[in-house]
Short mmCIF file of C-alpha atoms in Angstrom, two decimals:
data_model
loop_
_atom_site.label_atom_id
_atom_site.label_comp_id
_atom_site.label_asym_id
_atom_site.label_seq_id
_atom_site.Cartn_x
_atom_site.Cartn_y
_atom_site.Cartn_z
CA MET A 1 114.16 92.13 136.70
CA SER A 2 113.15 90.45 139.90
CA VAL A 3 114.50 91.71 143.20
CA SER A 4 115.24 88.85 145.50
CA GLY A 5 114.57 89.20 149.18
CA LYS A 6 116.57 88.42 152.29
CA THR A 7 115.67 85.40 154.36
CA GLU A 8 117.19 83.63 157.33
CA ASP A 9 116.41 80.05 158.27
CA ILE A 10 117.74 76.81 159.69
CA VAL A 11 118.50 74.38 156.89
CA GLU A 12 118.38 70.65 157.49
CA ASN A 13 121.23 68.87 155.82
CA ARG A 14 119.38 66.17 153.88
CA LYS A 15 122.49 64.12 153.36
CA ASN A 16 123.15 63.91 157.08
CA ARG A 17 120.05 64.49 159.17
CA LYS A 18 122.12 64.52 162.34
CA ARG A 19 123.61 67.92 161.45
CA THR A 20 122.07 71.29 160.78
CA ALA A 21 123.64 74.54 159.59
CA LEU A 22 122.72 78.17 159.89
CA PHE A 23 121.95 79.27 156.35
CA PHE A 24 121.64 82.81 155.10
CA VAL A 25 120.09 83.40 151.67
CA LEU A 26 121.03 86.87 150.58
CA GLY A 27 119.36 88.06 147.41
CA CYS A 28 121.33 90.62 145.45
CA ILE A 29 119.36 93.49 143.99
CA TRP A 30 119.18 93.35 140.22
CA MET A 31 119.41 97.06 139.45
CA LEU A 32 120.33 97.93 135.88
CA GLN A 33 121.29 101.57 136.04
CA GLY A 34 121.45 103.60 132.84
CA CYS A 35 124.95 104.23 131.68
CA ALA A 36 125.06 107.98 131.20
CA LEU A 37 125.63 107.69 127.48
CA LYS A 38 126.23 111.10 126.00
CA GLU A 39 125.17 112.03 122.49
CA GLN A 40 128.12 110.89 120.41
CA PHE A 41 127.32 112.57 117.16
CA GLY A 42 128.07 116.09 118.33
CA ASP A 43 126.32 119.27 117.44
CA LEU A 44 125.24 119.31 113.83
CA LEU A 45 126.10 122.97 113.44
CA THR A 46 125.02 124.68 110.25
CA GLU A 47 127.21 127.37 108.80
CA ALA A 48 124.95 128.23 105.91
CA LEU A 49 126.75 130.63 103.61
CA LYS A 50 123.81 132.03 101.70
CA GLN A 51 124.78 134.47 99.00
CA ASP A 52 122.46 136.85 97.20
CA GLU A 53 122.62 136.18 93.48
CA THR A 54 123.23 139.87 92.74
CA LYS A 55 126.38 139.81 94.90
CA LEU A 56 127.95 136.82 93.17
CA LYS A 57 130.72 137.62 90.70
CA GLN A 58 132.65 135.43 88.31
CA ASP A 59 135.95 136.31 90.04
CA GLU A 60 134.63 135.75 93.60
CA GLU A 61 137.36 134.02 95.64
CA ASP A 62 136.71 130.85 97.69
CA THR A 63 132.95 131.36 98.34
CA GLY A 64 131.17 128.43 96.76
CA GLU A 65 134.38 126.56 95.98
CA PHE A 66 135.13 123.22 97.57
CA VAL A 67 138.08 121.82 99.46
CA GLN A 68 138.98 118.58 97.74
CA PRO A 69 139.89 115.69 100.06
CA GLN A 70 143.53 114.72 99.63
CA LYS A 71 144.72 111.17 99.37
CA PRO A 72 147.03 110.12 102.21
CA GLU A 73 150.73 110.67 101.60
CA ASP A 74 151.55 107.85 103.97
CA THR A 75 149.86 105.22 106.10
CA GLU A 76 151.67 105.90 109.37
CA GLN A 77 148.39 106.22 111.28
CA ALA A 78 147.30 102.80 110.02
CA LYS A 79 150.28 100.80 111.15
CA PRO A 80 149.58 97.14 112.00
CA VAL A 81 149.15 95.92 115.56
CA THR A 82 150.81 92.62 116.47
CA ILE A 83 148.49 90.14 118.17
CA SER A 84 149.89 86.74 119.18
CA GLY A 85 152.36 86.81 116.31
CA GLU A 86 149.75 87.94 113.76
CA THR A 87 148.99 91.41 112.38
CA GLU A 88 145.76 93.22 111.55
CA ALA A 89 146.27 96.28 109.36
CA ALA A 90 143.76 99.11 109.11
CA PRO A 91 141.57 98.98 105.98
CA GLN A 92 143.00 100.48 102.80
CA LEU A 93 140.65 103.15 101.47
CA GLU A 94 139.57 102.79 97.86
CA ALA A 95 137.10 104.44 95.52
CA GLU A 96 134.86 101.37 95.35
CA ASP A 97 133.68 99.30 98.32
CA GLY A 98 137.02 97.54 98.59
CA GLU A 99 138.00 97.07 102.22
CA TYR A 100 134.96 99.08 103.32
CA ALA A 101 132.99 95.92 102.68
CA ALA A 102 134.41 94.55 105.93
CA TYR A 103 132.36 97.13 107.85
CA TYR A 104 128.86 95.99 108.81
CA ALA A 105 127.10 99.38 108.97
CA TYR A 106 128.68 100.45 105.68
CA ARG A 107 127.26 97.42 103.86
CA THR A 108 123.72 98.33 104.96
CA LEU A 109 123.87 101.84 103.43
CA ASP A 110 122.18 103.00 100.26
CA ASP A 111 124.54 103.53 97.32
CA LYS A 112 124.08 107.31 97.55
CA ILE A 113 125.27 107.27 101.18
CA LYS A 114 128.31 105.03 100.75
CA PRO A 115 130.47 107.68 98.99
CA VAL A 116 129.68 110.11 101.83
CA TYR A 117 130.74 107.47 104.38
CA GLN A 118 134.02 106.98 102.51
CA THR A 119 134.74 110.72 102.37
CA VAL A 120 133.94 111.18 106.07
CA LEU A 121 136.09 108.24 107.22
CA ARG A 122 138.98 109.14 104.92
CA THR A 123 138.99 112.73 106.16
CA ILE A 124 138.94 111.65 109.82
CA LEU A 125 141.73 109.10 109.39
CA GLU A 126 143.86 111.67 107.55
CA HIS A 127 143.10 114.23 110.26
CA GLY A 128 141.94 116.51 107.46
CA GLU A 129 140.52 119.95 108.12
CA LYS A 130 137.72 119.94 105.57
CA ALA A 131 136.37 117.88 102.67
CA GLU A 132 133.88 118.41 99.87
CA LEU A 133 130.99 115.96 100.20
CA PRO A 134 129.35 114.12 97.30
CA THR A 135 125.96 115.23 98.64
CA THR A 136 124.11 118.35 99.73
CA ASP A 137 121.66 116.42 101.91
CA VAL A 138 122.23 116.98 105.65
CA ASP A 139 120.32 113.81 106.55
CA VAL A 140 122.54 111.74 104.26
CA LEU A 141 125.63 113.15 105.99
CA GLU A 142 124.23 112.39 109.43
CA GLU A 143 123.39 108.81 108.49
CA ALA A 144 126.85 108.29 106.98
CA TYR A 145 128.57 109.74 110.05
CA LYS A 146 126.57 107.55 112.44
CA ALA A 147 127.51 104.50 110.37
CA VAL A 148 131.20 105.52 110.49
CA CYS A 149 131.00 105.74 114.29
CA ALA A 150 129.23 102.37 114.50
CA ASP A 151 131.95 100.71 112.43
CA ASN A 152 134.95 102.46 113.97
CA GLY A 153 135.10 102.50 117.75
CA GLY A 154 138.73 103.56 117.69
CA LEU A 155 138.18 107.19 116.57
CA PHE A 156 139.09 108.59 119.99
CA TRP A 157 140.23 111.98 118.61
CA MET A 158 136.74 112.86 117.25
CA SER A 159 133.86 114.71 118.93
CA GLY A 160 131.45 115.43 116.08
CA TYR A 161 131.49 117.61 113.00
CA VAL A 162 130.38 120.85 111.34
CA TYR A 163 128.92 121.09 107.86
CA THR A 164 128.95 124.10 105.58
CA GLN A 165 126.37 124.50 102.84
CA TYR A 166 126.97 126.65 99.76
CA THR A 167 124.25 128.28 97.69
CA ARG A 168 124.21 130.31 94.50
CA GLY A 169 121.16 132.19 93.40
CA GLY A 170 119.12 130.56 96.14
CA GLU A 171 120.10 127.09 94.93
CA LEU A 172 122.07 124.69 97.12
CA ILE A 173 125.22 123.81 95.19
CA GLY A 174 127.53 122.08 97.65
CA MET A 175 128.38 121.02 101.18
CA ASP A 176 131.63 120.60 103.12
CA PHE A 177 132.39 118.32 106.05
CA THR A 178 134.63 119.65 108.87
CA PRO A 179 135.55 117.18 111.64
CA LYS A 180 135.72 118.41 115.23
CA TYR A 181 138.92 117.08 116.78
CA THR A 182 139.76 116.96 120.47
CA MET A 183 143.52 116.91 119.85
CA ASP A 184 146.12 117.57 117.18
CA TYR A 185 147.69 114.83 115.07
CA GLU A 186 150.87 114.60 117.14
CA GLU A 187 148.94 114.03 120.37
CA ARG A 188 146.71 111.53 118.59
CA GLU A 189 149.76 109.53 117.50
CA ARG A 190 151.20 109.55 121.01
CA ILE A 191 147.93 108.33 122.56
CA GLN A 192 147.49 105.73 119.80
CA GLN A 193 150.82 104.18 120.75
CA GLN A 194 149.68 103.95 124.38
CA ILE A 195 146.38 102.37 123.32
CA ASP A 196 148.22 99.87 121.11
CA ALA A 197 150.41 98.85 124.05
CA SER A 198 147.38 98.47 126.34
CA ALA A 199 145.45 96.43 123.76
CA GLN A 200 148.50 94.23 123.20
CA GLU A 201 148.71 93.58 126.93
CA LEU A 202 145.02 92.71 127.21
CA LEU A 203 145.16 90.34 124.24
CA ALA A 204 148.25 88.48 125.43
CA GLY A 205 146.15 85.48 126.48
CA ILE A 206 144.36 84.85 123.18
CA SER A 207 145.51 83.87 119.69
CA ILE A 208 144.27 84.94 116.27
CA THR A 209 143.92 81.20 115.53
CA ASP A 210 141.45 80.51 118.36
CA SER A 211 137.77 79.96 117.56
CA ASP A 212 135.37 82.87 117.12
CA TYR A 213 133.57 81.90 120.32
CA GLU A 214 136.81 81.76 122.31
CA LYS A 215 137.81 85.21 121.02
CA ALA A 216 134.45 86.78 121.86
CA LYS A 217 134.37 85.20 125.32
CA TYR A 218 137.96 86.28 126.00
CA VAL A 219 137.32 89.92 125.03
CA PHE A 220 134.12 89.94 127.10
CA GLU A 221 135.96 88.58 130.13
CA ILE A 222 139.15 90.62 129.84
CA LEU A 223 137.30 93.93 129.61
CA VAL A 224 134.99 93.15 132.54
CA GLN A 225 137.92 92.00 134.67
CA ASN A 226 140.22 94.92 133.84
CA VAL A 227 137.88 97.88 133.23
CA ASP A 228 135.57 99.30 135.90
CA TYR A 229 132.24 100.98 135.29
CA ASP A 230 132.69 104.63 136.31
CA ALA A 231 130.54 107.48 135.02
CA SER A 232 133.07 110.02 136.35
CA SER A 233 135.95 108.68 134.24
CA GLU A 234 137.40 111.16 131.74
CA ASN A 235 136.97 110.42 128.03
CA ASN A 236 134.31 107.85 128.89
CA GLN A 237 132.75 108.15 125.43
CA ASN A 238 135.83 106.75 123.70
CA ILE A 239 138.53 104.11 124.10
CA ILE A 240 140.96 106.34 125.97
CA SER A 241 138.92 105.63 129.09
CA THR A 242 138.76 101.92 128.26
CA PHE A 243 142.40 101.22 127.57
CA LEU A 244 144.27 103.97 129.43
CA ASN A 245 142.01 104.86 132.37
CA ARG A 246 140.64 101.32 132.71
CA ALA A 247 137.34 102.93 133.80
CA THR A 248 134.48 103.82 131.45
CA VAL A 249 130.73 103.65 130.73
CA CYS A 250 128.71 101.71 128.18
CA GLN A 251 129.98 103.65 125.15
CA GLY A 252 133.58 103.01 126.16
CA TYR A 253 132.86 99.32 126.76
CA ALA A 254 131.17 98.98 123.36
CA CYS A 255 133.97 100.81 121.52
CA GLY A 256 136.63 98.83 123.36
CA THR A 257 134.87 95.54 122.63
CA GLN A 258 134.73 96.31 118.93
CA TYR A 259 138.32 97.52 118.88
CA LEU A 260 139.71 94.30 120.37
CA LEU A 261 137.43 92.04 118.33
CA ARG A 262 138.59 93.70 115.11
CA LEU A 263 142.22 93.08 116.06
CA LEU A 264 141.27 89.41 116.43
CA GLY A 265 139.55 89.34 113.03
CA ILE A 266 135.97 89.36 114.35
CA GLU A 267 133.41 91.60 112.63
CA SER A 268 131.56 93.86 115.05
CA ALA A 269 129.46 97.02 115.08
CA ILE A 270 128.46 99.38 117.88
CA VAL A 271 124.72 99.46 118.53
CA ASN A 272 123.10 102.42 120.27
CA GLY A 273 119.72 102.49 121.89
CA ASN A 274 117.96 102.43 125.20
CA ALA A 275 117.96 100.03 128.16
CA ASN A 276 115.85 100.46 131.27
CA GLY A 277 114.86 103.95 130.16
CA GLU A 278 118.39 105.28 129.66
CA SER A 279 120.75 105.67 126.69
CA HIS A 280 122.91 102.62 126.19
CA ALA A 281 125.43 101.03 123.82
CA TRP A 282 126.32 97.42 123.07
CA ASN A 283 127.68 95.33 120.18
CA LEU A 284 126.62 93.29 117.20
CA VAL A 285 129.17 90.51 116.53
CA LYS A 286 129.61 87.88 113.84
CA LEU A 287 130.74 84.47 115.08
CA ASP A 288 131.17 81.56 112.67
CA GLY A 289 129.07 83.31 110.05
CA GLU A 290 126.12 84.09 112.37
CA TYR A 291 125.25 87.34 114.13
CA TYR A 292 124.76 87.75 117.88
CA TYR A 293 124.53 90.60 120.38
CA MET A 294 127.02 91.24 123.19
CA ASP A 295 126.59 93.71 126.04
CA THR A 296 129.93 93.95 127.84
CA THR A 297 128.64 96.63 130.22
CA TRP A 298 126.00 94.25 131.57
CA GLY A 299 128.75 91.65 131.90
CA ASN A 300 130.19 93.70 134.77
CA SER A 301 128.52 92.46 137.96
CA ARG A 302 129.28 95.77 139.67
CA TYR A 303 127.13 97.51 137.09
CA LEU A 304 124.26 95.24 138.05
CA ASP A 305 124.91 95.42 141.79
CA SER A 306 126.87 98.41 143.12
CA SER A 307 126.60 97.33 146.77
CA GLU A 308 130.16 95.94 146.63
CA GLU A 309 129.20 93.20 149.07
CA MET A 310 131.14 90.78 146.92
CA GLU A 311 134.00 90.99 144.44
CA LYS A 312 133.40 91.84 140.81
CA TYR A 313 132.78 88.86 138.56
CA VAL A 314 131.82 88.23 134.92
CA ASN A 315 128.10 87.95 134.26
CA TYR A 316 127.68 85.95 131.03
CA ASN A 317 123.94 86.55 130.49
CA TYR A 318 124.53 88.89 127.53
CA LEU A 319 127.41 87.12 125.81
CA ALA A 320 126.17 86.06 122.35
CA VAL A 321 122.38 86.41 122.64
CA THR A 322 119.62 86.51 120.03
CA SER A 323 117.58 89.49 118.81
CA GLU A 324 114.54 88.16 120.64
CA GLU A 325 116.44 87.79 123.91
CA ILE A 326 118.10 91.21 123.95
CA SER A 327 114.87 92.91 122.85
CA ARG A 328 113.34 91.95 126.20
CA THR A 329 115.48 94.59 127.90
CA HIS A 330 117.07 96.72 125.13
CA ARG A 331 115.51 99.09 122.58
CA PHE A 332 117.29 99.79 119.29
CA GLU A 333 117.74 103.34 117.96
CA ASN A 334 120.16 102.75 115.10
CA SER A 335 119.82 104.52 111.78
CA PHE A 336 121.12 101.48 109.84
CA LEU A 337 119.47 98.09 109.47
CA LEU A 338 120.32 95.32 111.92
CA PRO A 339 120.12 91.59 111.17
CA GLU A 340 117.78 89.11 112.79
CA CYS A 341 120.04 87.24 115.19
CA ASN A 342 118.48 83.85 115.84
CA SER A 343 121.43 81.46 116.13
CA VAL A 344 122.22 79.94 119.53
CA GLN A 345 125.23 77.89 118.43
CA ASN A 346 127.68 80.22 120.19
CA SER A 347 125.53 81.07 123.18
CA TYR A 348 127.63 80.97 126.35
CA PHE A 349 125.17 78.68 128.14
CA ILE A 350 124.96 76.19 125.29
CA ARG A 351 128.71 76.15 124.65
CA GLU A 352 129.41 75.67 128.37
CA ASN A 353 126.66 73.04 128.87
CA ARG A 354 124.67 75.20 131.26
CA TYR A 355 121.40 75.37 129.34
CA PHE A 356 118.46 73.23 130.49
CA GLU A 357 115.38 72.40 128.45
CA GLN A 358 113.91 70.12 131.09
CA TRP A 359 113.94 69.85 134.88
CA ASP A 360 117.17 68.17 135.98
CA PRO A 361 118.10 69.21 139.54
CA GLN A 362 120.90 66.64 139.72
CA ALA A 363 122.67 68.14 136.69
CA VAL A 364 122.35 71.67 138.06
CA GLY A 365 123.44 70.39 141.46
CA ALA A 366 126.54 68.81 139.95
CA LEU A 367 127.57 72.22 138.58
CA LEU A 368 127.04 73.72 142.03
CA THR A 369 129.13 70.99 143.62
CA ASP A 370 131.97 71.50 141.13
CA THR A 371 132.01 75.26 141.78
CA TRP A 372 131.81 74.84 145.56
CA SER A 373 134.50 72.16 145.77
CA SER A 374 136.79 74.26 143.55
CA GLY A 375 136.79 77.09 146.05
CA GLY A 376 133.58 78.88 145.16
CA GLY A 377 132.83 81.69 142.74
CA SER A 378 129.97 82.49 140.40
CA MET A 379 128.00 79.83 138.52
CA ALA A 380 125.08 80.61 136.21
CA VAL A 381 122.53 78.33 134.56
CA LYS A 382 119.93 79.16 131.95
CA PHE A 383 116.53 77.57 131.43
CA ALA A 384 114.43 77.22 128.32
CA ASN A 385 111.36 78.90 129.82
CA GLY A 386 110.03 80.78 132.81
CA GLU A 387 108.43 77.72 134.39
CA LEU A 388 111.76 75.88 134.66
CA PHE A 389 113.46 79.06 135.89
CA ARG A 390 110.92 79.51 138.70
CA GLN A 391 111.12 75.83 139.59
CA ALA A 392 114.89 76.08 140.00
CA LEU A 393 114.60 79.25 142.07
CA GLU A 394 112.07 77.62 144.36
CA TYR A 395 113.99 74.36 144.69
CA PHE A 396 117.55 75.60 145.21
CA ILE A 397 116.93 78.92 146.99
CA MET A 398 113.52 79.05 148.63
CA GLU A 399 113.52 75.39 149.69
CA GLN A 400 117.32 75.61 150.20
CA HIS A 401 118.17 72.31 148.51
CA ILE A 402 121.46 73.93 147.54
CA ALA A 403 122.78 72.68 150.88
CA GLU A 404 122.58 69.13 149.52
CA TYR A 405 125.14 69.94 146.83
CA CYS A 406 127.42 72.34 148.70
CA GLU A 407 128.56 70.72 151.91
CA ASN A 408 128.66 72.99 154.97
CA ILE A 409 127.62 76.03 152.97
CA SER A 410 126.40 78.85 155.20
CA SER A 411 125.58 81.62 152.74
CA VAL A 412 124.98 82.23 149.06
CA TYR A 413 124.30 85.25 146.90
CA TYR A 414 122.06 84.79 143.92
CA LEU A 415 120.88 86.91 141.00
CA GLU A 416 117.61 86.41 139.18
CA ASP A 417 117.31 87.36 135.51
CA ALA A 418 113.64 86.62 134.88
CA GLN A 419 113.89 88.07 131.35
CA LEU A 420 116.51 85.57 130.15
CA TYR A 421 115.62 82.80 132.65
CA VAL A 422 119.13 82.83 134.12
CA LEU A 423 119.85 82.03 137.75
CA THR A 424 123.33 83.01 138.97
CA PHE A 425 124.81 81.66 142.20
CA HIS A 426 127.84 83.26 143.84
CA LEU A 427 129.18 80.67 146.28
#
């Protein structure tokens, strides 16, 4: 990212050469701090119960026997949430793919891993103590668990798992899965009700019948506007911090984004990786049948610039971007396959007519004038290539032609995103 400098100069008003104005160009530092993402998959603790074949007896109690997962007696924990008069029930768990097919990460799994995913998710949703797994492969379990976490950002009562392997005569014969919970079922239910109320409040301004783009943009905006970036917030690796504390880090933003999008009927998965040398999390989303990436954390201007010299605003650079675009700054570390996102139909800049494939200073200037005459605020434009981006930066900022479009302006903050060719003005 470029770091813009600070300059001070006298700007001649080209519309009225009889007047001049003192003009301060203050470049905001584009610092993308890492988001203190903790390892979400917990300690993969092995409780290997190795038995010597000579000590095994036919009447041996429990050792080597499995705890069978029980089917739910009720669906109280999966009650529907009302959103703008509509409801979105939690998936019903079935032996075959069934409703699991709605989960992106699940669909990418090998057939031998899918049954493990189902057992893990069913056990967690039932708040079960232990379950026999249809595998003895630790790597298969880990891959299934990571996929469950990617598909289900609402599992706020989980903090990892323990597996127990069983052997007989030196041969591995079975493995159990034991979730690690941070609370009992009663507390979970109480907190779930609070989260439901918070989510309902946040989604009050959007309808299930709105377009996919409108839903994604709304969720992006509402989380940035209502949730602060704060590495010291409690429970910042789950949605408790997002919806109850209203302060979180990238994992909480990604989980909260997926949680709200699912309530609105939008498919989404949590993507983990690295950005600017630090662990990070963001989202894969499906809009109108095409996949895009969203990074709600980077949508928070305070995350990009912690100087607090101006109020927090929504930075739209990473709302619905392609694989090629996000790969310029993000590195993927997912265990499941991700699609090639190459559609731009629902890009913020294209949908909002702020994307320029050729040099058109008058069109950019008109957007500046509209923002300035409406009382100011942030206004971002995106260019098709680096040459156009640099031309705009030189013309509007360095040569200060912005004064021609914003009458009597005396100062402006600007952000340069040289990776995505986005220039953001805060007037």
